[in-house]
CSV table of C-alpha atoms in Angstrom, one decimal:
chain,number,residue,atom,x,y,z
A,736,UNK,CA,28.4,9.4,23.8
A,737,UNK,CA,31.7,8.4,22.5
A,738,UNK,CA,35.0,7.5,23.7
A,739,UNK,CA,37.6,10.0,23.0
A,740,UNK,CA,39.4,10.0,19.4
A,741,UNK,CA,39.3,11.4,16.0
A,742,UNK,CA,36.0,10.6,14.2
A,743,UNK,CA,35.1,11.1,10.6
A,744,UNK,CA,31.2,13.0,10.5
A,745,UNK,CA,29.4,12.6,7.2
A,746,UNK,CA,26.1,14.2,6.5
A,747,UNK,CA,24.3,13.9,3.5
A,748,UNK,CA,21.2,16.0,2.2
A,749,UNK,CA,19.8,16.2,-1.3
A,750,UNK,CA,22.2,13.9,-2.1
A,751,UNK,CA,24.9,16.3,-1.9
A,752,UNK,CA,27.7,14.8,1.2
A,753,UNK,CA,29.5,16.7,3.3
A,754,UNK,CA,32.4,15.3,5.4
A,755,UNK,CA,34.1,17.2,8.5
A,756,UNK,CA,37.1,15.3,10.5
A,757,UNK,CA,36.4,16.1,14.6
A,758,UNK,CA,38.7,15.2,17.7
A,759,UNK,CA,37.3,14.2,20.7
A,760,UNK,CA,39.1,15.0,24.1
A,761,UNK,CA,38.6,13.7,27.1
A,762,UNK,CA,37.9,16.2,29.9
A,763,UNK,CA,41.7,17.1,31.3
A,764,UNK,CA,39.4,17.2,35.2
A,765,UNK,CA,38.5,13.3,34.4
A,766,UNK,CA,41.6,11.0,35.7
A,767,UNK,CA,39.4,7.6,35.2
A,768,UNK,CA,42.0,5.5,33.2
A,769,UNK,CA,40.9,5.0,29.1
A,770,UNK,CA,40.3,1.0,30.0
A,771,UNK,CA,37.7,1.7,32.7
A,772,UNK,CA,36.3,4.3,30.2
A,773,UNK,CA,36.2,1.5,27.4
A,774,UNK,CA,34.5,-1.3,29.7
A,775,UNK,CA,31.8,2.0,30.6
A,776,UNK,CA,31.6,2.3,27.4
A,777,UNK,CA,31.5,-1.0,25.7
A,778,UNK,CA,28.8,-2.4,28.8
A,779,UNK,CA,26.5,0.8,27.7
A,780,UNK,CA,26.7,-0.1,24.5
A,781,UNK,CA,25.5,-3.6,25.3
A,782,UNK,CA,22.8,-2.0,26.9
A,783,UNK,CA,21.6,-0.2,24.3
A,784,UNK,CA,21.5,-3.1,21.9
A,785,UNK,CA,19.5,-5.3,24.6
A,786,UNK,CA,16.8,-1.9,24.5
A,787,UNK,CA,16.7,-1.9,21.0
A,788,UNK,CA,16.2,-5.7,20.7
A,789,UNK,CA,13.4,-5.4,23.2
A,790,UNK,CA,11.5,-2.6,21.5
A,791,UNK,CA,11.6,-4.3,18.6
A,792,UNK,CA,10.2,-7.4,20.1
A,793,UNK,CA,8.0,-5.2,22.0
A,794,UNK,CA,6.4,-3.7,18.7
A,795,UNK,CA,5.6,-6.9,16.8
A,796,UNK,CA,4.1,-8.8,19.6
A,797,UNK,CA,1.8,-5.6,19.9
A,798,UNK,CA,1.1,-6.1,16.2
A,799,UNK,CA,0.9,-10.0,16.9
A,800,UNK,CA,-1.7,-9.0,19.6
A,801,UNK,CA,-3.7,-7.1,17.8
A,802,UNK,CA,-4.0,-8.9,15.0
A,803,UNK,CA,-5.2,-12.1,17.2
A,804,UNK,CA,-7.9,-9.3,18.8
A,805,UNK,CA,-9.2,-8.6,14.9
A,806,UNK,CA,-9.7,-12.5,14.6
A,807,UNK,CA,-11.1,-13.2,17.4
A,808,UNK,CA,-14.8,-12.3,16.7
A,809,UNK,CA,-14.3,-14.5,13.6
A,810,UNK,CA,-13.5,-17.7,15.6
A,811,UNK,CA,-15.2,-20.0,17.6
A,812,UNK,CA,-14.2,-23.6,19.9
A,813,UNK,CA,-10.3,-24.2,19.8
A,814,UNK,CA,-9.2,-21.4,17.6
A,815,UNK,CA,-11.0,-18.9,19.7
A,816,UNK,CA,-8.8,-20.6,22.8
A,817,UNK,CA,-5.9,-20.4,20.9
A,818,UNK,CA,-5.8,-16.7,20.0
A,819,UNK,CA,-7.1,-16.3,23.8
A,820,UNK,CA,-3.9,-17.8,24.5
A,821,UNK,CA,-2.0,-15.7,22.2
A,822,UNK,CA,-3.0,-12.5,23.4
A,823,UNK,CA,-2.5,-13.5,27.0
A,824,UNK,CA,0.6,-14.6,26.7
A,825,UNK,CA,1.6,-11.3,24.9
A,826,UNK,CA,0.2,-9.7,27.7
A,827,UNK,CA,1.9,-11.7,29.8
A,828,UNK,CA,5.6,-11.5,28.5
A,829,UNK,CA,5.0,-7.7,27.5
A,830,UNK,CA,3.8,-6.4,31.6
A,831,UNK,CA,4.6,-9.9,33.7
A,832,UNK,CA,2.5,-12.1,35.5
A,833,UNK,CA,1.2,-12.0,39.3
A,834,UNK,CA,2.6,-9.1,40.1
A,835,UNK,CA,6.7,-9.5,38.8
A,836,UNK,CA,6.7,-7.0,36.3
A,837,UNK,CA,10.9,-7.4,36.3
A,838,UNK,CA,10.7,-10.3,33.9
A,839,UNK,CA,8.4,-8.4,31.7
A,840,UNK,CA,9.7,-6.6,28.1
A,841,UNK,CA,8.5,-3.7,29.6
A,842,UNK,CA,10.6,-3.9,33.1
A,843,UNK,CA,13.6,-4.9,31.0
A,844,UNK,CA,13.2,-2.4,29.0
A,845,UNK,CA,13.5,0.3,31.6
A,846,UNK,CA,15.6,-1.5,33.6
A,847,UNK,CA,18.4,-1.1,30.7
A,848,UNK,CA,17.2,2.3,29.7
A,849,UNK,CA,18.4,3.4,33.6
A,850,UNK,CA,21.7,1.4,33.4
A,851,UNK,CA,22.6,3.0,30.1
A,852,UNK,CA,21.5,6.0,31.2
A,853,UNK,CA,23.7,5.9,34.5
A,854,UNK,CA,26.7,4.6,33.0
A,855,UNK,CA,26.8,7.7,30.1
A,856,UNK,CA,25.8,10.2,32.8
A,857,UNK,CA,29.3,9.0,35.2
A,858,UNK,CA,33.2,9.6,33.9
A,859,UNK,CA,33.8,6.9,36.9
A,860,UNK,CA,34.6,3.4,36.8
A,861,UNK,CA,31.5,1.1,36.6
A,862,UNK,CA,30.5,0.2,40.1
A,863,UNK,CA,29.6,-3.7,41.3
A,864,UNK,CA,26.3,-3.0,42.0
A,865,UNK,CA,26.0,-1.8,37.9
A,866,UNK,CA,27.6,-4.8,37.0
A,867,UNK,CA,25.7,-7.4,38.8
A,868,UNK,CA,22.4,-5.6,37.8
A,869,UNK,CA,23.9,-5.7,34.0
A,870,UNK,CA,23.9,-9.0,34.7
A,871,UNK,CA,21.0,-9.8,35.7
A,872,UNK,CA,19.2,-7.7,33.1
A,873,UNK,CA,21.6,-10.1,30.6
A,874,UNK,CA,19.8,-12.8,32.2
A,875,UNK,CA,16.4,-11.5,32.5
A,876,UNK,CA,16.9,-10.3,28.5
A,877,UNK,CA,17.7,-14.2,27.6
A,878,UNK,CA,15.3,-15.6,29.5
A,879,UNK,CA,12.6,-13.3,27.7
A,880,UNK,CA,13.7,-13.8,24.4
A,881,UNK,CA,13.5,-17.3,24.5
A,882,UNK,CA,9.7,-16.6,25.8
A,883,UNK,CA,9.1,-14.1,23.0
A,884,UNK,CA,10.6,-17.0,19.9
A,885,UNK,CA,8.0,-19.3,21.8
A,886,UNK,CA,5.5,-16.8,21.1
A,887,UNK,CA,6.5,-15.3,18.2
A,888,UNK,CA,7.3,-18.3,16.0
A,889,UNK,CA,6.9,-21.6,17.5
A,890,UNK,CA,3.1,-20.6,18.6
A,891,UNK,CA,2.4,-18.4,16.0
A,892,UNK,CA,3.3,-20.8,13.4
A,893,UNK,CA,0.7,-23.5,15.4
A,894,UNK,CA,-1.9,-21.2,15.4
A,895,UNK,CA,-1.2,-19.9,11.4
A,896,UNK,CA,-2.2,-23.0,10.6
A,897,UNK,CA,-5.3,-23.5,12.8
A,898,UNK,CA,-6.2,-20.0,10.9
A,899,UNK,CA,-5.5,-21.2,7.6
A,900,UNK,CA,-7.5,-24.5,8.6
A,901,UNK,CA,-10.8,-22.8,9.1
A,902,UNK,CA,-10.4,-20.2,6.4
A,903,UNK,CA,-8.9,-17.3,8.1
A,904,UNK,CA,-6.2,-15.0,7.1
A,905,UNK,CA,-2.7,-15.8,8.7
A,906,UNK,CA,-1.2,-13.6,11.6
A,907,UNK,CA,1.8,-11.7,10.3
A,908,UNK,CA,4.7,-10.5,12.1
């Protein structure tokens, strides 16, 4: 999805590149003015840079959480509490907790998967209802990260050195 222009392709295989010049033309049928086009453009964008953040975060806590799971047979008294901690507050910010799955990586996840999706499937201007559920996935997305750099390095670094402490090897992200 791309906003109408001239774009420069380049494609390069066994080393050998190939460069084509193509235009882009907006659909003569489509009279939505180039600015809304831009913001639909610019907020899906957004969107998919949230998404990518969130898998990404998504993939190492999975690795974080396994890894606590392989050490856990190995520890005993507080060490085994803490990486019973970890992994349930993995769980926790990966599905939710109690039953409110939207402030979970996973609800956020889908939630800005079906904006982005909406926005590129529309040539119309970007309704209120998209923008004040942009954002509150903006909201949710901050809130969670915040969470996850709790998690992810402020806890992890505590419980790396309970690990190293009794002689265990060190969770790696």
């Amino acid at each position: 999805w791309v906003m109408p222009g001239t774009y420069r392709l380049k494609l390069t295989v066994d080393g050998r590149n190939f460069v084509q010049t193509i235009t882009v033309k907006m659909d003569p049928r489509v009279k939505t003015p180039v600015e809304e086009l831009q913001k639909q453009y610019d907020l899906s964008d957004k969107c998919y840079s949230a998404l990518k953040t969130a898998m990404a975060e998504s993939e190492k806590l999975e690795n974080l959480k396994t890894q606590a799971e392989k050490l856990l047979p190995k520890a005993s008294g507080d060490l085994a509490v803490a990486l019973k901690n970890t992994i349930a507050d993995v769980t926790k910010l990966e599905n939710g907790g109690g039953g409110n799955r939207s402030e979970s990586l996973r609800g956020l996840r889908a939630s800005l998967l079906g904006l982005m999706n909406l926005m590129q499937e529309s040539d119309m201007p970007v309704t209120t209802q998209v923008s004040q559920a942009l954002d509150e996935a903006n909201t949710t997305f901050t809130a969670l990260y915040l969470k996850y750099n709790t998690v992810a390095i402020d806890n992890l670094k505590t419980l790396n050195d309970q690990l190293a402490a009794a002689g265990l090897e060190k969770i790696t992200l």
